[in-house]
Short mmCIF file of C-alpha atoms and ligand atoms in Angstrom, two decimals:
data_model
loop_
_atom_site.label_atom_id
_atom_site.label_comp_id
_atom_site.label_asym_id
_atom_site.label_seq_id
_atom_site.Cartn_x
_atom_site.Cartn_y
_atom_site.Cartn_z
CA UNK A 1 0.00 0.00 0.00
CA UNK A 2 1.28 3.49 -0.87
CA UNK A 3 1.33 5.38 2.40
CA UNK A 4 0.27 9.03 2.76
CA UNK A 5 3.29 11.23 3.47
CA UNK A 6 3.01 13.16 6.73
CA UNK A 7 5.37 15.83 8.09
CA UNK A 8 5.37 16.77 11.78
CA UNK A 9 6.28 20.43 12.25
CA UNK A 10 7.35 20.91 15.89
CA UNK A 11 8.73 17.84 17.64
CA UNK A 12 7.83 18.61 21.26
CA UNK A 13 5.39 17.07 23.74
CA UNK A 14 2.62 16.49 21.20
CA UNK A 15 4.74 16.26 18.02
CA UNK A 16 6.96 13.39 19.16
CA UNK A 17 3.91 11.36 20.23
CA UNK A 18 2.02 12.07 17.00
CA UNK A 19 5.09 11.04 14.98
CA UNK A 20 5.36 7.68 16.78
CA UNK A 21 1.61 7.08 16.45
CA UNK A 22 1.79 7.77 12.69
CA UNK A 23 4.66 5.28 12.32
CA UNK A 24 2.53 2.63 14.05
CA UNK A 25 -0.15 2.84 11.29
CA UNK A 26 0.00 0.93 7.99
CA UNK A 27 -1.56 3.62 5.77
CA UNK A 28 0.44 6.75 6.70
CA UNK A 29 4.13 7.47 7.30
CA UNK A 30 6.34 10.23 8.70
CA UNK A 31 8.54 11.76 6.01
CA UNK A 32 10.18 14.24 8.39
CA UNK A 33 10.00 16.05 11.71
CA UNK A 34 11.17 19.58 12.45
CA UNK A 35 13.29 20.76 15.36
CA UNK A 36 14.37 24.33 15.98
CA UNK A 37 17.41 23.44 18.10
CA UNK A 38 19.81 20.45 18.14
CA UNK A 39 18.93 19.34 21.69
CA UNK A 40 18.42 15.89 23.25
CA UNK A 41 15.00 15.53 21.61
CA UNK A 42 16.56 16.12 18.19
CA UNK A 43 19.25 13.52 18.96
CA UNK A 44 16.58 10.97 19.93
CA UNK A 45 14.48 11.77 16.85
CA UNK A 46 17.59 11.01 14.78
CA UNK A 47 18.20 7.76 16.69
CA UNK A 48 14.57 6.76 16.04
CA UNK A 49 15.23 7.15 12.32
CA UNK A 50 13.25 10.33 11.65
CA UNK A 51 14.56 12.70 8.99
CA UNK A 52 15.09 16.03 10.75
CA UNK A 53 14.46 19.44 9.19
CA UNK A 54 15.24 22.81 10.77
CA UNK A 55 14.84 26.54 10.14
CA UNK A 56 17.38 27.59 7.46
CA UNK A 57 19.21 29.85 9.93
CA UNK A 58 19.77 26.96 12.38
CA UNK A 59 21.06 24.27 9.99
CA UNK A 60 24.65 25.15 10.88
CA UNK A 61 23.98 24.59 14.60
CA UNK A 62 22.75 21.07 13.84
CA UNK A 63 25.86 20.33 11.80
CA UNK A 64 28.04 21.65 14.63
CA UNK A 65 26.20 19.46 17.17
CA UNK A 66 26.67 16.38 14.98
CA UNK A 67 22.90 15.87 14.53
CA UNK A 68 22.10 15.78 10.83
CA UNK A 69 19.31 18.09 9.69
CA UNK A 70 18.72 17.26 6.06
CA UNK A 71 16.92 20.40 4.95
CA UNK A 72 14.75 23.37 5.82
CA UNK A 73 11.20 23.22 7.20
CA UNK A 74 9.93 24.58 3.87
CA UNK A 75 11.66 21.69 2.06
CA UNK A 76 10.03 19.18 4.44
CA UNK A 77 6.61 20.71 3.83
CA UNK A 78 7.10 20.48 0.04
CA UNK A 79 7.62 16.69 0.30
CA UNK A 80 4.47 16.05 2.37
CA UNK A 81 0.83 15.36 1.53
CA UNK A 82 -0.18 16.70 4.95
CA UNK A 83 1.58 18.58 7.77
CA UNK A 84 0.67 18.09 11.42
CA UNK A 85 1.63 21.41 13.02
CA UNK A 86 2.66 20.77 16.64
CA UNK A 87 4.44 24.06 17.23
CA UNK A 88 3.62 25.99 20.45
CA UNK A 89 0.18 27.60 20.68
CA UNK A 90 0.09 30.82 18.63
CA UNK A 91 3.15 29.89 16.53
CA UNK A 92 1.22 27.56 14.21
CA UNK A 93 -0.78 30.44 12.78
CA UNK A 94 2.34 31.95 11.21
CA UNK A 95 2.96 28.70 9.29
CA UNK A 96 -0.34 28.82 7.39
CA UNK A 97 1.16 30.69 4.41
CA UNK A 98 3.99 28.10 4.16
CA UNK A 99 1.45 25.28 3.92
CA UNK A 100 -0.73 27.19 1.46
CA UNK A 101 2.27 27.97 -0.74
CA UNK A 102 3.24 24.28 -0.86
CA UNK A 103 -0.38 23.22 -1.46
CA UNK A 104 -0.39 20.73 1.44
CA UNK A 105 -3.14 19.87 3.87
CA UNK A 106 -2.57 20.98 7.47
CA UNK A 107 -3.68 20.04 10.97
CA UNK A 108 -3.20 22.45 13.88
CA UNK A 109 -3.54 21.75 17.59
CA UNK A 110 -5.79 23.21 20.27
CA UNK A 111 -3.43 26.09 21.06
CA UNK A 112 -4.58 27.74 17.83
CA UNK A 113 -7.94 29.39 17.33
CA UNK A 114 -10.88 27.67 15.63
CA UNK A 115 -10.91 30.33 12.91
CA UNK A 116 -7.39 29.40 11.68
CA UNK A 117 -8.64 26.11 10.17
CA UNK A 118 -12.36 26.90 10.23
CA UNK A 119 -13.07 23.36 11.43
CA UNK A 120 -12.45 21.81 14.87
CA UNK A 121 -12.20 18.03 15.09
CA UNK A 122 -13.02 15.21 17.45
CA UNK A 123 -13.13 11.71 15.94
CA UNK A 124 -16.21 10.47 17.78
CA UNK A 125 -18.17 13.68 17.11
CA UNK A 126 -17.51 14.90 13.57
CA UNK A 127 -15.14 12.56 11.67
CA UNK A 128 -17.37 12.49 8.57
CA UNK A 129 -17.32 16.29 8.30
CA UNK A 130 -13.49 16.18 8.10
CA UNK A 131 -13.44 13.88 5.04
CA UNK A 132 -11.28 15.45 2.33
CA UNK A 133 -10.80 18.75 4.20
CA UNK A 134 -7.58 20.71 3.67
CA UNK A 135 -7.43 22.44 7.07
CA UNK A 136 -8.39 21.02 10.46
CA UNK A 137 -7.78 21.94 14.10
CA UNK A 138 -7.63 19.02 16.56
CA UNK A 139 -9.08 20.50 19.74
CA UNK A 140 -7.13 20.76 23.02
CA UNK A 141 -6.72 18.03 25.62
CA UNK A 142 -9.53 19.45 27.79
CA UNK A 143 -11.92 19.98 24.88
CA UNK A 144 -11.18 16.48 23.53
CA UNK A 145 -11.98 14.93 26.91
CA UNK A 146 -15.20 16.93 27.25
CA UNK A 147 -16.37 16.16 23.68
CA UNK A 148 -15.81 12.44 24.24
CA UNK A 149 -18.21 12.36 27.21
CA UNK A 150 -20.75 15.01 26.25
CA UNK A 151 -21.44 13.74 22.72
CA UNK A 152 -22.58 10.16 23.56
CA UNK A 153 -24.63 11.35 26.54
CA UNK A 154 -26.26 14.04 24.38
CA UNK A 155 -27.07 11.45 21.69
CA UNK A 156 -28.66 9.00 24.16
CA UNK A 157 -30.21 11.24 26.82
CA UNK A 158 -30.10 14.84 25.58
CA UNK A 159 -27.92 17.40 27.37
CA UNK A 160 -29.58 20.61 28.57
CA UNK A 161 -26.41 22.23 29.86
CA UNK A 162 -22.94 21.41 31.12
CA UNK A 163 -20.86 23.01 33.89
CA UNK A 164 -17.24 21.96 34.34
CA UNK A 165 -14.57 22.81 36.89
CA UNK A 166 -11.12 22.03 35.50
CA UNK A 167 -8.22 21.49 37.87
CA UNK A 168 -5.27 21.88 35.55
CA UNK A 169 -1.64 20.80 35.69
CA UNK A 170 0.54 23.91 35.79
CA UNK A 171 3.18 22.60 33.36
CA UNK A 172 4.15 19.46 31.45
CA UNK A 173 6.65 17.16 33.22
CA UNK A 174 9.62 18.30 31.11
CA UNK A 175 8.86 22.01 31.51
CA UNK A 176 11.42 23.17 34.08
CA UNK A 177 11.01 26.81 33.03
CA UNK A 178 7.54 27.09 34.62
CA UNK A 179 8.58 25.74 38.03
CA UNK A 180 9.08 25.44 40.89
CA UNK A 181 5.66 26.66 42.02
CA UNK A 182 3.49 26.71 45.14
CA UNK A 183 0.05 28.18 44.57
CA UNK A 184 -3.49 27.55 43.34
CA UNK A 185 -4.20 29.96 40.54
CA UNK A 186 -7.69 30.70 39.17
CA UNK A 187 -6.81 30.75 35.47
CA UNK A 188 -8.40 32.82 34.11
CA UNK A 189 -9.94 34.82 36.97
CA UNK A 190 -12.60 36.17 34.60
CA UNK A 191 -15.34 33.55 34.15
CA UNK A 192 -16.20 31.45 32.27
CA UNK A 193 -12.85 30.03 31.22
CA UNK A 194 -12.42 29.35 27.48
CA UNK A 195 -12.19 25.57 28.02
CA UNK A 196 -15.87 24.66 28.24
CA UNK A 197 -17.08 27.06 25.54
CA UNK A 198 -14.41 25.64 23.15
CA UNK A 199 -16.53 22.45 23.10
CA UNK A 200 -18.99 24.47 21.00
CA UNK A 201 -16.41 24.56 18.19
CA UNK A 202 -17.13 20.82 17.79
CA UNK A 203 -20.62 20.51 19.32
CA UNK A 204 -22.31 23.88 18.67
CA UNK A 205 -25.64 22.73 20.16
CA UNK A 206 -24.21 22.25 23.68
CA UNK A 207 -24.73 24.90 26.40
CA UNK A 208 -21.58 24.83 28.48
CA UNK A 209 -19.64 26.98 30.93
CA UNK A 210 -16.43 26.26 32.82
CA UNK A 211 -14.05 27.51 35.49
CA UNK A 212 -10.39 26.49 35.65
CA UNK A 213 -7.72 26.45 38.35
CA UNK A 214 -4.00 25.73 37.87
CA UNK A 215 -2.32 23.68 40.58
CA UNK A 216 1.30 22.60 41.25
CA UNK A 217 1.26 19.27 39.42
CA UNK A 218 2.59 18.14 36.05
CA UNK A 219 0.83 14.80 35.66
CA UNK A 220 -2.77 15.28 34.49
CA UNK A 221 -5.85 17.50 34.64
CA UNK A 222 -8.99 16.53 36.61
CA UNK A 223 -12.47 17.67 35.58
CA UNK A 224 -15.56 17.80 37.80
CA UNK A 225 -18.29 17.42 35.18
CA UNK A 226 -21.89 18.36 35.90
CA UNK A 227 -24.56 17.92 33.21
CA UNK A 228 -28.24 18.69 33.36
CA UNK A 229 -29.84 16.04 31.18
CA UNK A 230 -33.24 15.91 29.50
CA UNK A 231 -34.15 12.28 30.19
CA UNK A 232 -34.73 10.47 33.49
CA UNK A 233 -31.92 7.97 33.95
CA UNK A 234 -29.80 6.19 36.52
CA UNK A 235 -26.05 6.26 37.16
CA UNK A 236 -25.99 2.73 35.70
CA UNK A 237 -27.47 4.03 32.42
CA UNK A 238 -24.75 6.69 32.20
CA UNK A 239 -22.03 4.13 33.01
CA UNK A 240 -23.29 1.90 30.19
CA UNK A 241 -23.23 4.79 27.70
CA UNK A 242 -19.69 5.84 28.67
CA UNK A 243 -18.49 2.22 28.81
CA UNK A 244 -19.57 1.74 25.17
CA UNK A 245 -16.98 4.34 24.04
CA UNK A 246 -13.54 2.95 23.13
CA UNK A 247 -11.51 5.95 24.33
CA UNK A 248 -13.01 6.02 27.81
CA UNK A 249 -11.38 4.02 30.59
CA UNK A 250 -12.95 3.32 33.99
CA UNK A 251 -10.33 3.53 36.70
CA UNK A 252 -10.68 1.22 39.69
CA UNK A 253 -8.69 -1.32 41.67
CA UNK A 254 -7.72 1.23 44.31
CA UNK A 255 -6.64 3.99 41.94
CA UNK A 256 -7.62 7.18 43.74
CA UNK A 257 -5.38 9.83 42.17
CA UNK A 258 -3.67 10.99 39.00
CA UNK A 259 -0.35 9.76 40.43
CA UNK A 260 -1.67 6.21 40.50
CA UNK A 261 -3.12 6.50 36.98
CA UNK A 262 0.34 7.44 35.71
CA UNK A 263 1.88 4.55 37.66
CA UNK A 264 -0.74 2.23 36.13
CA UNK A 265 0.23 3.49 32.65
CA UNK A 266 3.90 2.75 33.45
CA UNK A 267 3.03 -0.70 34.79
CA UNK A 268 1.07 -1.70 31.68
CA UNK A 269 4.00 -0.58 29.53
CA UNK A 270 2.39 2.37 27.78
CA UNK A 271 4.92 4.41 25.71
CA UNK A 272 5.95 7.52 27.71
CA UNK A 273 3.28 6.54 30.36
CA UNK A 274 0.62 7.72 27.94
CA UNK A 275 -3.08 7.38 28.83
CA UNK A 276 -4.88 8.22 25.59
CA UNK A 277 -8.30 7.60 27.18
CA UNK A 278 -10.50 9.76 29.42
CA UNK A 279 -9.95 8.23 32.87
CA UNK A 280 -13.30 8.24 34.67
CA UNK A 281 -13.92 7.10 38.24
CA UNK A 282 -17.12 5.03 37.83
CA UNK A 283 -17.99 5.37 41.54
CA UNK A 284 -18.14 9.13 41.05
CA UNK A 285 -20.93 8.84 38.45
CA UNK A 286 -24.00 10.14 40.28
CA UNK A 287 -27.43 11.17 39.00
CA UNK A 288 -29.84 13.23 41.11
CA UNK A 289 -33.02 14.70 39.58
CA UNK A 290 -31.58 14.73 36.04
CA UNK A 291 -28.29 16.21 37.28
CA UNK A 292 -25.28 14.06 36.42
CA UNK A 293 -21.90 14.41 38.18
CA UNK A 294 -18.57 12.64 37.75
CA UNK A 295 -14.79 13.05 37.93
CA UNK A 296 -12.48 12.40 35.00
CA UNK A 297 -8.71 12.68 34.69
CA UNK A 298 -7.05 13.77 31.45
CA UNK A 299 -3.48 12.97 30.42
CA UNK A 300 -2.76 16.25 28.66
CA UNK A 301 0.38 15.01 26.88
CA UNK A 302 -1.32 12.16 25.01
CA UNK A 303 -5.12 12.36 24.82
CA UNK A 304 -5.10 14.25 21.48
CA UNK A 305 -2.66 11.82 19.81
CA UNK A 306 -5.17 9.24 18.48
CA UNK A 307 -7.44 12.13 17.43
CA UNK A 308 -4.63 13.49 15.21
CA UNK A 309 -4.32 10.09 13.52
CA UNK A 310 -8.05 9.93 12.80
CA UNK A 311 -7.99 13.52 11.52
CA UNK A 312 -5.20 12.60 9.08
CA UNK A 313 -7.13 9.54 7.89
CA UNK A 314 -10.32 11.56 7.33
CA UNK A 315 -8.56 14.45 5.54
CA UNK A 316 -6.63 12.03 3.29
CA UNK A 317 -9.88 10.04 2.72
CA UNK A 318 -8.16 6.79 3.66
CA UNK A 319 -11.25 5.61 5.57
CA UNK A 320 -14.76 7.04 5.32
CA UNK A 321 -16.16 5.41 8.47
CA UNK A 322 -15.36 7.00 11.85
CA UNK A 323 -15.74 3.81 13.87
CA UNK A 324 -13.39 1.90 11.54
CA UNK A 325 -10.72 4.62 11.71
CA UNK A 326 -10.96 4.85 15.49
CA UNK A 327 -10.63 1.07 15.80
CA UNK A 328 -7.67 0.97 13.39
CA UNK A 329 -5.88 3.80 15.22
CA UNK A 330 -6.51 2.26 18.63
CA UNK A 331 -5.31 -1.18 17.59
CA UNK A 332 -2.12 0.14 15.98
CA UNK A 333 -1.03 2.17 19.02
CA UNK A 334 -2.10 -0.45 21.57
CA UNK A 335 -5.13 1.29 23.08
P1 NAD B 1 6.04 22.02 23.03
O1 NAD B 1 6.59 23.34 23.42
O2 NAD B 1 6.26 20.85 23.90
O3 NAD B 1 6.59 21.63 21.58
C1 NAD B 1 6.61 22.53 20.52
C2 NAD B 1 7.79 22.19 19.63
O4 NAD B 1 7.79 23.08 18.50
C3 NAD B 1 9.13 22.38 20.32
O5 NAD B 1 9.96 21.28 19.97
C4 NAD B 1 9.68 23.67 19.73
O6 NAD B 1 11.07 23.67 19.68
C5 NAD B 1 9.09 23.61 18.33
N1 NAD B 1 8.97 24.92 17.67
C6 NAD B 1 8.85 26.14 18.23
N2 NAD B 1 8.73 27.09 17.28
C7 NAD B 1 8.77 26.44 16.09
C8 NAD B 1 8.70 26.87 14.74
N3 NAD B 1 8.55 28.15 14.43
N4 NAD B 1 8.77 25.93 13.77
C9 NAD B 1 8.91 24.62 14.07
N5 NAD B 1 8.99 24.16 15.34
C10 NAD B 1 8.91 25.07 16.34
O7 NAD B 1 4.48 22.26 22.78
P2 NAD B 1 3.32 21.19 22.91
O8 NAD B 1 2.94 21.08 24.34
O9 NAD B 1 3.68 19.96 22.16
O10 NAD B 1 2.14 21.96 22.20
C11 NAD B 1 1.98 21.95 20.80
C12 NAD B 1 0.53 22.28 20.48
O11 NAD B 1 -0.30 21.27 21.03
C13 NAD B 1 0.02 23.61 21.04
O12 NAD B 1 -0.96 24.14 20.17
C14 NAD B 1 -0.65 23.19 22.33
O13 NAD B 1 -1.63 24.09 22.77
C15 NAD B 1 -1.27 21.86 21.90
N6 NAD B 1 -1.54 20.92 23.00
C16 NAD B 1 -0.66 20.78 24.02
C17 NAD B 1 -0.97 19.91 25.05
C18 NAD B 1 -0.07 19.76 26.23
O14 NAD B 1 -0.58 19.55 27.32
N7 NAD B 1 1.24 19.82 26.09
C19 NAD B 1 -2.15 19.17 25.02
C20 NAD B 1 -3.00 19.29 23.91
C21 NAD B 1 -2.69 20.19 22.90
#
């Protein structure tokens, strides 16, 4: 099978994971990754066999460091059918003209605005609408997690409104620049936070507000989700709906914190401790007079990775059926 050629622009927290997940598939392949500096991540990318590209002005630094960069980012983009832009939030926007000039399809991440691509993606919610598209934004870790739970409950029971409190990790584990810290920070102080309303970029019919707090942890986010639903139901009904979704995982067996979820991921041999699923505590699922409550934990570094793979498959029209793509992606990465 001829594989679709994918470039990963920005090989950081999300980019390195997306690259590995692409390589695990049989219908798409990485033709290059970009690094701005010749650091340890660039050295590992080279060891893993990825062709590295860099900004023209930095090629000399790579040569000096003994890490081969085989061309410029523009040259990498020219060779690709599709670019997954994993540069830091706000940077991706400036790459749009490069992608347009090369005539390649592009995916941006949740750090960019909806208007940049004009279409925000979640595989379980709107895969079919992404078929053949040139520009797509894969929504953020928090929005992905919320879409995955709101959409099936809305389909089965009808959702009147959603209120979410997000307790957010302050920085990713490798981000020494943002620490050390010792505070709880309402972020933003002005309410609602953007996180809940961003769900409307995928599910415009959902009424949703949110508040977010940053805390001194790097491991995961935790959401307290509250939904007012239209249909009388029990906690068991909600559990059955959520349990039918392949990217939702019920945590149990004494796991009472994000620390233990990460240890669980290590113990089951997940690459980089990744938990691609929403991690929901089933005992927390409570329904009282059509009000549903539960806790879910979100591994911010990895939850969007399988969504990027499905977005690629839809945009390249390699599979027209959402469920089949989701299953194929899951199987290939070991989810
Ligand atoms: P990151 O800082 O870990 O990685 C970004 C990479 O891009 C770095 O390797 C950096 O060197 C490189 N880079 C910077 N400027 C570049 C440029 N001009 N051209 C090419 N490469 C450049 O960032 P991240 O956490 O992986 O975030 C990437 C995107 O994913 C953002 O939109 C972010 O909002 C989104 N996202 C992040 C998380 C998370 O928790 N880390 C979760 C979901 C979505």
